[in-house]
Amino acid sequence: MKQVLVGGQYGDEGKGKISSYLAIKDAPEIVARGGVGPNAGHKVLYEGKWYSLRMLPSGFVNPNSKVMIGAGVSVDPEVFMKEIEMTNTDGRVFVDKRCTTITQKHKEEDAAAALSKKIGTTKTGCGPSVTSRARRDAVLMQDVPEMQKYVVDVADAVHKAKDVFVEGSQGFMLSCLYGTYPFVTSKDVSASTIAADVGLGPTSIEQVIMVIKAYTTRVGNGPFPSEIEVEESVKLNFQEYGTVTGRPRRTSPELHWEDLNFAAQVNSATQIAVTKVDIRFPGNEGKTKYDELTAEARMFIDQVEAKLGVPVTLIGTGPDAKHIIDRRDKML
Ligand code: IMP
Ligand code: MG
């Protein structure tokens, strides 16, 4: 089966945790990463150790899965090499020959541009590398000497494999097409584009899992309804800090239903994963069975299903991959 996982909000929905669980549980032959590039930060808790990833998919936690980065992703060779070392995955990690290379110049441009101030970009060189690609003067991965060892045809590999798990990055509201333009990332990040990023067409995708957090956060500038002050967010235990930039995330204690509905539509989500239910509803930490959730938490899950018309199949109740309720057998 080929599955795509995407973010339904402003990134940082907890995709890393859901991906790492599914990689272990479903044991796909290939875990592949789509999305923009190293502007993404995924935090994965695996066997008692935290990993902060920006290039590799969180599914690396399954030692039997091949780890691949799709053609649509901008790759920073420096970050890539560091993460291979950190995760000890050398030998089973590959990048598509067509990936756009992020150069030092791209990073400098991203940090210096007036735009980075206006939009609040991550300064990781992603936007400028996408611009280079469009200008037709980008360097592709196949032309970077030190990367030759890792270069393959990911599109061909995912086409031939039976079970593939594709991880998107960022979130729907940051999509360059459908998000809060101009306060967005440099590409569309909806399920169709994430699939295309790794070389899969729409009819080959069986499941689209849209991840949402039980409250809403945003890093960087742009519109953000029902935002609360940091102090209030700290009191609610909602306050988070960016994985890539370390900036405090902006918080809204609410779910933005209209946006989420639109996100579910455009992504053609077949499943919803809700994360951090234990943070929003204390008393649910580490729960692994639906019946063990508090009445309040169960009502919330029912509300998500009713509002979005999509089954909530996965419920996150803590940071570890094991802290999850998996209802896929009952809901699909
Ligand atoms: P850029 O993608 O670095 O150009 O940044 C554009 C906007 O998207 C900024 O507001 C960033 O903070 C935001 N952004 C980009 N990637 C992520 C992500 O993975 N999580 C959360 N916000 C992101
Ligand atoms: Mg993140």
PDB file of N, CA and C in Angstrom, residues 71-163:
ATOM      1  N   ALA A  71      12.500  13.761  -5.364  1.00  0.00           N
ATOM      2  CA  ALA A  71      13.027  14.766  -6.294  1.00  0.00           C
ATOM      3  C   ALA A  71      12.557  16.194  -5.985  1.00  0.00           C
ATOM      4  N   GLY A  72      11.359  16.317  -5.416  1.00  0.00           N
ATOM      5  CA  GLY A  72      10.799  17.639  -5.175  1.00  0.00           C
ATOM      6  C   GLY A  72      11.393  18.361  -3.979  1.00  0.00           C
ATOM      7  N   VAL A  73      12.230  17.671  -3.221  1.00  0.00           N
ATOM      8  CA  VAL A  73      12.773  18.243  -1.982  1.00  0.00           C
ATOM      9  C   VAL A  73      14.115  18.919  -2.261  1.00  0.00           C
ATOM     10  N   SER A  74      14.309  20.110  -1.718  1.00  0.00           N
ATOM     11  CA  SER A  74      15.614  20.769  -1.775  1.00  0.00           C
ATOM     12  C   SER A  74      16.491  20.165  -0.690  1.00  0.00           C
ATOM     13  N   VAL A  75      17.711  19.775  -1.067  1.00  0.00           N
ATOM     14  CA  VAL A  75      18.579  19.054  -0.133  1.00  0.00           C
ATOM     15  C   VAL A  75      19.835  19.860   0.186  1.00  0.00           C
ATOM     16  N   ASP A  76      20.083  20.021   1.487  1.00  0.00           N
ATOM     17  CA  ASP A  76      21.320  20.646   1.962  1.00  0.00           C
ATOM     18  C   ASP A  76      22.273  19.506   2.328  1.00  0.00           C
ATOM     19  N   PRO A  77      23.316  19.276   1.495  1.00  0.00           N
ATOM     20  CA  PRO A  77      24.197  18.121   1.709  1.00  0.00           C
ATOM     21  C   PRO A  77      24.797  18.076   3.124  1.00  0.00           C
ATOM     22  N   GLU A  78      25.092  19.251   3.665  1.00  0.00           N
ATOM     23  CA  GLU A  78      25.692  19.322   4.998  1.00  0.00           C
ATOM     24  C   GLU A  78      24.736  18.763   6.063  1.00  0.00           C
ATOM     25  N   VAL A  79      23.491  19.223   6.009  1.00  0.00           N
ATOM     26  CA  VAL A  79      22.477  18.766   6.975  1.00  0.00           C
ATOM     27  C   VAL A  79      22.216  17.273   6.778  1.00  0.00           C
ATOM     28  N   PHE A  80      22.148  16.871   5.527  1.00  0.00           N
ATOM     29  CA  PHE A  80      21.894  15.468   5.162  1.00  0.00           C
ATOM     30  C   PHE A  80      22.950  14.538   5.776  1.00  0.00           C
ATOM     31  N   MET A  81      24.210  14.880   5.563  1.00  0.00           N
ATOM     32  CA  MET A  81      25.320  14.046   6.082  1.00  0.00           C
ATOM     33  C   MET A  81      25.286  13.965   7.605  1.00  0.00           C
ATOM     34  N   LYS A  82      25.039  15.094   8.234  1.00  0.00           N
ATOM     35  CA  LYS A  82      24.990  15.125   9.706  1.00  0.00           C
ATOM     36  C   LYS A  82      23.902  14.205  10.238  1.00  0.00           C
ATOM     37  N   GLU A  83      22.758  14.218   9.553  1.00  0.00           N
ATOM     38  CA  GLU A  83      21.633  13.411  10.034  1.00  0.00           C
ATOM     39  C   GLU A  83      21.859  11.913   9.817  1.00  0.00           C
ATOM     40  N   ILE A  84      22.569  11.564   8.754  1.00  0.00           N
ATOM     41  CA  ILE A  84      22.897  10.157   8.531  1.00  0.00           C
ATOM     42  C   ILE A  84      23.774   9.653   9.677  1.00  0.00           C
ATOM     43  N   GLU A  85      24.708  10.517  10.065  1.00  0.00           N
ATOM     44  CA  GLU A  85      25.611  10.164  11.153  1.00  0.00           C
ATOM     45  C   GLU A  85      24.839  10.045  12.474  1.00  0.00           C
ATOM     46  N   MET A  86      24.013  11.038  12.723  1.00  0.00           N
ATOM     47  CA  MET A  86      23.249  11.083  13.971  1.00  0.00           C
ATOM     48  C   MET A  86      22.317   9.876  14.116  1.00  0.00           C
ATOM     49  N   THR A  87      21.720   9.469  13.000  1.00  0.00           N
ATOM     50  CA  THR A  87      20.745   8.382  13.056  1.00  0.00           C
ATOM     51  C   THR A  87      21.373   7.023  12.752  1.00  0.00           C
ATOM     52  N   ASN A  88      22.656   7.046  12.384  1.00  0.00           N
ATOM     53  CA  ASN A  88      23.376   5.803  12.091  1.00  0.00           C
ATOM     54  C   ASN A  88      22.662   4.979  11.010  1.00  0.00           C
ATOM     55  N   THR A  89      22.324   5.644   9.910  1.00  0.00           N
ATOM     56  CA  THR A  89      21.536   5.007   8.861  1.00  0.00           C
ATOM     57  C   THR A  89      22.313   4.859   7.544  1.00  0.00           C
ATOM     58  N   ASP A  90      23.630   5.099   7.586  1.00  0.00           N
ATOM     59  CA  ASP A  90      24.406   5.021   6.348  1.00  0.00           C
ATOM     60  C   ASP A  90      24.231   3.630   5.728  1.00  0.00           C
ATOM     61  N   GLY A  91      24.009   3.613   4.399  1.00  0.00           N
ATOM     62  CA  GLY A  91      23.821   2.333   3.720  1.00  0.00           C
ATOM     63  C   GLY A  91      22.384   2.093   3.320  1.00  0.00           C
ATOM     64  N   ARG A  92      21.435   2.768   4.010  1.00  0.00           N
ATOM     65  CA  ARG A  92      20.035   2.583   3.619  1.00  0.00           C
ATOM     66  C   ARG A  92      19.325   3.918   3.364  1.00  0.00           C
ATOM     67  N   VAL A  93      20.127   4.979   3.204  1.00  0.00           N
ATOM     68  CA  VAL A  93      19.564   6.302   2.913  1.00  0.00           C
ATOM     69  C   VAL A  93      19.941   6.734   1.493  1.00  0.00           C
ATOM     70  N   PHE A  94      18.948   7.258   0.766  1.00  0.00           N
ATOM     71  CA  PHE A  94      19.166   7.643  -0.630  1.00  0.00           C
ATOM     72  C   PHE A  94      18.447   8.950  -0.966  1.00  0.00           C
ATOM     73  N   VAL A  95      18.980   9.667  -1.956  1.00  0.00           N
ATOM     74  CA  VAL A  95      18.295  10.873  -2.455  1.00  0.00           C
ATOM     75  C   VAL A  95      18.071  10.722  -3.956  1.00  0.00           C
ATOM     76  N   ASP A  96      17.024  11.348  -4.442  1.00  0.00           N
ATOM     77  CA  ASP A  96      16.764  11.316  -5.877  1.00  0.00           C
ATOM     78  C   ASP A  96      17.812  12.160  -6.606  1.00  0.00           C
ATOM     79  N   LYS A  97      18.215  11.674  -7.758  1.00  0.00           N
ATOM     80  CA  LYS A  97      19.233  12.378  -8.554  1.00  0.00           C
ATOM     81  C   LYS A  97      18.776  13.770  -8.975  1.00  0.00           C
ATOM     82  N   ARG A  98      17.440  13.980  -8.964  1.00  0.00           N
ATOM     83  CA  ARG A  98      16.901  15.253  -9.462  1.00  0.00           C
ATOM     84  C   ARG A  98      16.697  16.306  -8.379  1.00  0.00           C
ATOM     85  N   CYS A  99      16.963  15.961  -7.127  1.00  0.00           N
ATOM     86  CA  CYS A  99      16.755  16.933  -6.034  1.00  0.00           C
ATOM     87  C   CYS A  99      17.544  18.215  -6.291  1.00  0.00           C
ATOM     88  N   THR A 100      16.966  19.340  -5.911  1.00  0.00           N
ATOM     89  CA  THR A 100      17.670  20.621  -6.002  1.00  0.00           C
ATOM     90  C   THR A 100      18.641  20.738  -4.827  1.00  0.00           C
ATOM     91  N   THR A 101      19.863  21.184  -5.124  1.00  0.00           N
ATOM     92  CA  THR A 101      20.866  21.356  -4.073  1.00  0.00           C
ATOM     93  C   THR A 101      20.744  22.736  -3.435  1.00  0.00           C
ATOM     94  N   ILE A 102      20.785  22.768  -2.116  1.00  0.00           N
ATOM     95  CA  ILE A 102      20.843  24.056  -1.410  1.00  0.00           C
ATOM     96  C   ILE A 102      22.306  24.419  -1.225  1.00  0.00           C
ATOM     97  N   THR A 103      22.665  25.588  -1.713  1.00  0.00           N
ATOM     98  CA  THR A 103      24.061  26.041  -1.623  1.00  0.00           C
ATOM     99  C   THR A 103      24.192  27.084  -0.512  1.00  0.00           C
ATOM    100  N   GLN A 104      25.436  27.381  -0.181  1.00  0.00           N
ATOM    101  CA  GLN A 104      25.723  28.431   0.803  1.00  0.00           C
ATOM    102  C   GLN A 104      25.067  29.746   0.373  1.00  0.00           C
ATOM    103  N   LYS A 105      25.105  29.994  -0.924  1.00  0.00           N
ATOM    104  CA  LYS A 105      24.527  31.230  -1.465  1.00  0.00           C
ATOM    105  C   LYS A 105      23.011  31.294  -1.188  1.00  0.00           C
ATOM    106  N   HIS A 106      22.340  30.170  -1.355  1.00  0.00           N
ATOM    107  CA  HIS A 106      20.895  30.127  -1.073  1.00  0.00           C
ATOM    108  C   HIS A 106      20.613  30.474   0.385  1.00  0.00           C
ATOM    109  N   LYS A 107      21.450  29.953   1.265  1.00  0.00           N
ATOM    110  CA  LYS A 107      21.233  30.203   2.696  1.00  0.00           C
ATOM    111  C   LYS A 107      21.460  31.673   3.030  1.00  0.00           C
ATOM    112  N   GLU A 108      22.512  32.236   2.417  1.00  0.00           N
ATOM    113  CA  GLU A 108      22.802  33.654   2.657  1.00  0.00           C
ATOM    114  C   GLU A 108      21.674  34.529   2.132  1.00  0.00           C
ATOM    115  N   GLU A 109      21.207  34.181   0.933  1.00  0.00           N
ATOM    116  CA  GLU A 109      20.094  34.942   0.340  1.00  0.00           C
ATOM    117  C   GLU A 109      18.864  34.895   1.233  1.00  0.00           C
ATOM    118  N   ASP A 110      18.597  33.734   1.777  1.00  0.00           N
ATOM    119  CA  ASP A 110      17.400  33.544   2.604  1.00  0.00           C
ATOM    120  C   ASP A 110      17.505  34.365   3.894  1.00  0.00           C
ATOM    121  N   ALA A 111      18.716  34.418   4.447  1.00  0.00           N
ATOM    122  CA  ALA A 111      18.917  35.150   5.700  1.00  0.00           C
ATOM    123  C   ALA A 111      18.927  36.658   5.483  1.00  0.00           C
ATOM    124  N   ALA A 112      19.428  37.078   4.304  1.00  0.00           N
ATOM    125  CA  ALA A 112      19.597  38.514   4.061  1.00  0.00           C
ATOM    126  C   ALA A 112      18.341  39.170   3.504  1.00  0.00           C
ATOM    127  N   ALA A 113      17.586  38.439   2.767  1.00  0.00           N
ATOM    128  CA  ALA A 113      16.454  39.022   2.042  1.00  0.00           C
ATOM    129  C   ALA A 113      15.501  39.753   2.977  1.00  0.00           C
ATOM    130  N   ALA A 114      15.040  40.884   2.493  1.00  0.00           N
ATOM    131  CA  ALA A 114      14.046  41.638   3.259  1.00  0.00           C
ATOM    132  C   ALA A 114      12.827  40.758   3.495  1.00  0.00           C
ATOM    133  N   LEU A 115      12.623  39.864   2.550  1.00  0.00           N
ATOM    134  CA  LEU A 115      11.480  38.953   2.620  1.00  0.00           C
ATOM    135  C   LEU A 115      11.536  38.075   3.867  1.00  0.00           C
ATOM    136  N   SER A 116      12.761  37.677   4.253  1.00  0.00           N
ATOM    137  CA  SER A 116      12.863  36.792   5.409  1.00  0.00           C
ATOM    138  C   SER A 116      12.339  37.498   6.653  1.00  0.00           C
ATOM    139  N   LYS A 117      12.488  38.821   6.664  1.00  0.00           N
ATOM    140  CA  LYS A 117      11.950  39.584   7.802  1.00  0.00           C
ATOM    141  C   LYS A 117      10.434  39.672   7.716  1.00  0.00           C
ATOM    142  N   LYS A 118       9.962  39.965   6.524  1.00  0.00           N
ATOM    143  CA  LYS A 118       8.517  40.128   6.333  1.00  0.00           C
ATOM    144  C   LYS A 118       7.774  38.806   6.618  1.00  0.00           C
ATOM    145  N   ILE A 119       8.274  37.732   6.027  1.00  0.00           N
ATOM    146  CA  ILE A 119       7.579  36.444   6.138  1.00  0.00           C
ATOM    147  C   ILE A 119       8.007  35.704   7.407  1.00  0.00           C
ATOM    148  N   GLY A 120       9.242  35.966   7.855  1.00  0.00           N
ATOM    149  CA  GLY A 120       9.772  35.201   8.983  1.00  0.00           C
ATOM    150  C   GLY A 120      10.198  33.812   8.540  1.00  0.00           C
ATOM    151  N   THR A 121      10.949  33.730   7.445  1.00  0.00           N
ATOM    152  CA  THR A 121      11.371  32.420   6.935  1.00  0.00           C
ATOM    153  C   THR A 121      12.352  31.766   7.911  1.00  0.00           C
ATOM    154  N   THR A 122      12.658  30.498   7.647  1.00  0.00           N
ATOM    155  CA  THR A 122      13.546  29.748   8.536  1.00  0.00           C
ATOM    156  C   THR A 122      15.025  29.987   8.203  1.00  0.00           C
ATOM    157  N   LYS A 123      15.311  30.708   7.137  1.00  0.00           N
ATOM    158  CA  LYS A 123      16.684  31.045   6.709  1.00  0.00           C
ATOM    159  C   LYS A 123      17.523  29.807   6.371  1.00  0.00           C
ATOM    160  N   THR A 124      16.861  28.770   5.934  1.00  0.00           N
ATOM    161  CA  THR A 124      17.551  27.518   5.622  1.00  0.00           C
ATOM    162  C   THR A 124      17.864  27.397   4.134  1.00  0.00           C
ATOM    163  N   GLY A 125      17.551  28.431   3.361  1.00  0.00           N
ATOM    164  CA  GLY A 125      17.880  28.443   1.935  1.00  0.00           C
ATOM    165  C   GLY A 125      16.824  27.795   1.048  1.00  0.00           C
ATOM    166  N   CYS A 126      15.706  27.394   1.636  1.00  0.00           N
ATOM    167  CA  CYS A 126      14.697  26.665   0.849  1.00  0.00           C
ATOM    168  C   CYS A 126      14.066  27.533  -0.240  1.00  0.00           C
ATOM    169  N   GLY A 127      13.549  28.692   0.148  1.00  0.00           N
ATOM    170  CA  GLY A 127      12.903  29.574  -0.836  1.00  0.00           C
ATOM    171  C   GLY A 127      13.835  29.902  -2.003  1.00  0.00           C
ATOM    172  N   PRO A 128      15.059  30.389  -1.717  1.00  0.00           N
ATOM    173  CA  PRO A 128      15.985  30.699  -2.816  1.00  0.00           C
ATOM    174  C   PRO A 128      16.335  29.483  -3.683  1.00  0.00           C
ATOM    175  N   SER A 129      16.387  28.294  -3.113  1.00  0.00           N
ATOM    176  CA  SER A 129      16.694  27.123  -3.950  1.00  0.00           C
ATOM    177  C   SER A 129      15.518  26.788  -4.874  1.00  0.00           C
ATOM    178  N   VAL A 130      14.303  26.967  -4.370  1.00  0.00           N
ATOM    179  CA  VAL A 130      13.115  26.764  -5.216  1.00  0.00           C
ATOM    180  C   VAL A 130      13.107  27.805  -6.338  1.00  0.00           C
ATOM    181  N   THR A 131      13.509  29.036  -5.999  1.00  0.00           N
ATOM    182  CA  THR A 131      13.602  30.100  -7.002  1.00  0.00           C
ATOM    183  C   THR A 131      14.629  29.745  -8.079  1.00  0.00           C
ATOM    184  N   SER A 132      15.789  29.231  -7.660  1.00  0.00           N
ATOM    185  CA  SER A 132      16.824  28.794  -8.613  1.00  0.00           C
ATOM    186  C   SER A 132      16.264  27.740  -9.560  1.00  0.00           C
ATOM    187  N   ARG A 133      15.528  26.824  -8.988  1.00  0.00           N
ATOM    188  CA  ARG A 133      14.946  25.743  -9.792  1.00  0.00           C
ATOM    189  C   ARG A 133      14.040  26.328 -10.874  1.00  0.00           C
ATOM    190  N   ALA A 134      13.204  27.265 -10.464  1.00  0.00           N
ATOM    191  CA  ALA A 134      12.271  27.877 -11.414  1.00  0.00           C
ATOM    192  C   ALA A 134      13.008  28.712 -12.462  1.00  0.00           C
ATOM    193  N   ARG A 135      14.143  29.285 -12.040  1.00  0.00           N
ATOM    194  CA  ARG A 135      14.949  30.099 -12.960  1.00  0.00           C
ATOM    195  C   ARG A 135      15.790  29.239 -13.900  1.00  0.00           C
ATOM    196  N   ARG A 136      15.779  27.909 -13.610  1.00  0.00           N
ATOM    197  CA  ARG A 136      16.525  26.930 -14.418  1.00  0.00           C
ATOM    198  C   ARG A 136      18.036  27.082 -14.274  1.00  0.00           C
ATOM    199  N   ASP A 137      18.511  27.550 -13.107  1.00  0.00           N
ATOM    200  CA  ASP A 137      19.961  27.568 -12.914  1.00  0.00           C
ATOM    201  C   ASP A 137      20.380  26.812 -11.639  1.00  0.00           C
ATOM    202  N   ALA A 138      19.530  25.903 -11.198  1.00  0.00           N
ATOM    203  CA  ALA A 138      19.847  25.138  -9.977  1.00  0.00           C
ATOM    204  C   ALA A 138      20.830  24.012 -10.282  1.00  0.00           C
ATOM    205  N   VAL A 139      21.590  23.625  -9.251  1.00  0.00           N
ATOM    206  CA  VAL A 139      22.468  22.447  -9.355  1.00  0.00           C
ATOM    207  C   VAL A 139      21.686  21.238  -8.821  1.00  0.00           C
ATOM    208  N   LEU A 140      21.644  20.172  -9.605  1.00  0.00           N
ATOM    209  CA  LEU A 140      20.916  18.984  -9.152  1.00  0.00           C
ATOM    210  C   LEU A 140      21.844  18.047  -8.375  1.00  0.00           C
ATOM    211  N   MET A 141      21.244  17.195  -7.589  1.00  0.00           N
ATOM    212  CA  MET A 141      22.003  16.287  -6.733  1.00  0.00           C
ATOM    213  C   MET A 141      22.963  15.399  -7.529  1.00  0.00           C
ATOM    214  N   GLN A 142      22.562  15.012  -8.728  1.00  0.00           N
ATOM    215  CA  GLN A 142      23.407  14.142  -9.554  1.00  0.00           C
ATOM    216  C   GLN A 142      24.731  14.811  -9.937  1.00  0.00           C
ATOM    217  N   ASP A 143      24.810  16.149  -9.752  1.00  0.00           N
ATOM    218  CA  ASP A 143      26.029  16.879 -10.105  1.00  0.00           C
ATOM    219  C   ASP A 143      26.854  17.292  -8.887  1.00  0.00           C
ATOM    220  N   VAL A 144      26.497  16.764  -7.714  1.00  0.00           N
ATOM    221  CA  VAL A 144      27.264  17.087  -6.507  1.00  0.00           C
ATOM    222  C   VAL A 144      28.180  15.896  -6.184  1.00  0.00           C
ATOM    223  N   PRO A 145      29.515  16.062  -6.363  1.00  0.00           N
ATOM    224  CA  PRO A 145      30.429  14.920  -6.243  1.00  0.00           C
ATOM    225  C   PRO A 145      30.291  14.153  -4.922  1.00  0.00           C
ATOM    226  N   GLU A 146      30.253  14.861  -3.779  1.00  0.00           N
ATOM    227  CA  GLU A 146      30.252  14.156  -2.486  1.00  0.00           C
ATOM    228  C   GLU A 146      28.942  13.422  -2.202  1.00  0.00           C
ATOM    229  N   MET A 147      27.920  13.637  -3.056  1.00  0.00           N
ATOM    230  CA  MET A 147      26.628  12.989  -2.824  1.00  0.00           C
ATOM    231  C   MET A 147      26.411  11.736  -3.684  1.00  0.00           C
ATOM    232  N   GLN A 148      27.367  11.423  -4.540  1.00  0.00           N
ATOM    233  CA  GLN A 148      27.176  10.337  -5.515  1.00  0.00           C
ATOM    234  C   GLN A 148      26.788   9.008  -4.867  1.00  0.00           C
ATOM    235  N   LYS A 149      27.370   8.752  -3.723  1.00  0.00           N
ATOM    236  CA  LYS A 149      27.132   7.514  -2.984  1.00  0.00           C
ATOM    237  C   LYS A 149      25.642   7.328  -2.648  1.00  0.00           C
ATOM    238  N   TYR A 150      24.912   8.436  -2.542  1.00  0.00           N
ATOM    239  CA  TYR A 150      23.521   8.376  -2.070  1.00  0.00           C
ATOM    240  C   TYR A 150      22.501   8.536  -3.192  1.00  0.00           C
ATOM    241  N   VAL A 151      22.980   8.910  -4.377  1.00  0.00           N
ATOM    242  CA  VAL A 151      22.066   9.299  -5.451  1.00  0.00           C
ATOM    243  C   VAL A 151      21.444   8.080  -6.141  1.00  0.00           C
ATOM    244  N   VAL A 152      20.120   8.050  -6.205  1.00  0.00           N
ATOM    245  CA  VAL A 152      19.383   6.997  -6.922  1.00  0.00           C
ATOM    246  C   VAL A 152      18.201   7.632  -7.660  1.00  0.00           C
ATOM    247  N   ASP A 153      17.400   6.792  -8.300  1.00  0.00           N
ATOM    248  CA  ASP A 153      16.153   7.246  -8.905  1.00  0.00           C
ATOM    249  C   ASP A 153      15.022   6.862  -7.947  1.00  0.00           C
ATOM    250  N   VAL A 154      14.660   7.785  -7.079  1.00  0.00           N
ATOM    251  CA  VAL A 154      13.640   7.503  -6.059  1.00  0.00           C
ATOM    252  C   VAL A 154      12.286   7.229  -6.720  1.00  0.00           C
ATOM    253  N   ALA A 155      11.970   7.981  -7.774  1.00  0.00           N
ATOM    254  CA  ALA A 155      10.687   7.813  -8.456  1.00  0.00           C
ATOM    255  C   ALA A 155      10.527   6.371  -8.941  1.00  0.00           C
ATOM    256  N   ASP A 156      11.597   5.827  -9.487  1.00  0.00           N
ATOM    257  CA  ASP A 156      11.571   4.454  -9.967  1.00  0.00           C
ATOM    258  C   ASP A 156      11.447   3.476  -8.791  1.00  0.00           C
ATOM    259  N   ALA A 157      12.166   3.740  -7.717  1.00  0.00           N
ATOM    260  CA  ALA A 157      12.143   2.849  -6.545  1.00  0.00           C
ATOM    261  C   ALA A 157      10.755   2.794  -5.898  1.00  0.00           C
ATOM    262  N   VAL A 158      10.110   3.950  -5.732  1.00  0.00           N
ATOM    263  CA  VAL A 158       8.786   3.943  -5.085  1.00  0.00           C
ATOM    264  C   VAL A 158       7.725   3.338  -6.006  1.00  0.00           C
ATOM    265  N   HIS A 159       7.951   3.455  -7.296  1.00  0.00           N
ATOM    266  CA  HIS A 159       7.022   2.847  -8.250  1.00  0.00           C
ATOM    267  C   HIS A 159       7.081   1.324  -8.143  1.00  0.00           C
ATOM    268  N   LYS A 160       8.279   0.784  -7.993  1.00  0.00           N
ATOM    269  CA  LYS A 160       8.460  -0.675  -7.952  1.00  0.00           C
ATOM    270  C   LYS A 160       8.106  -1.292  -6.601  1.00  0.00           C
ATOM    271  N   ALA A 161       8.219  -0.520  -5.539  1.00  0.00           N
ATOM    272  CA  ALA A 161       7.970  -1.073  -4.196  1.00  0.00           C
ATOM    273  C   ALA A 161       6.473  -1.244  -3.949  1.00  0.00           C
ATOM    274  N   LYS A 162       6.130  -2.204  -3.098  1.00  0.00           N
ATOM    275  CA  LYS A 162       4.716  -2.442  -2.803  1.00  0.00           C
ATOM    276  C   LYS A 162       4.236  -1.500  -1.695  1.00  0.00           C
ATOM    277  N   ASP A 163       4.987  -1.447  -0.611  1.00  0.00           N
ATOM    278  CA  ASP A 163       4.575  -0.619   0.519  1.00  0.00           C
ATOM    279  C   ASP A 163       5.496   0.579   0.684  1.00  0.00           C
TER     280      ASP A 163
END
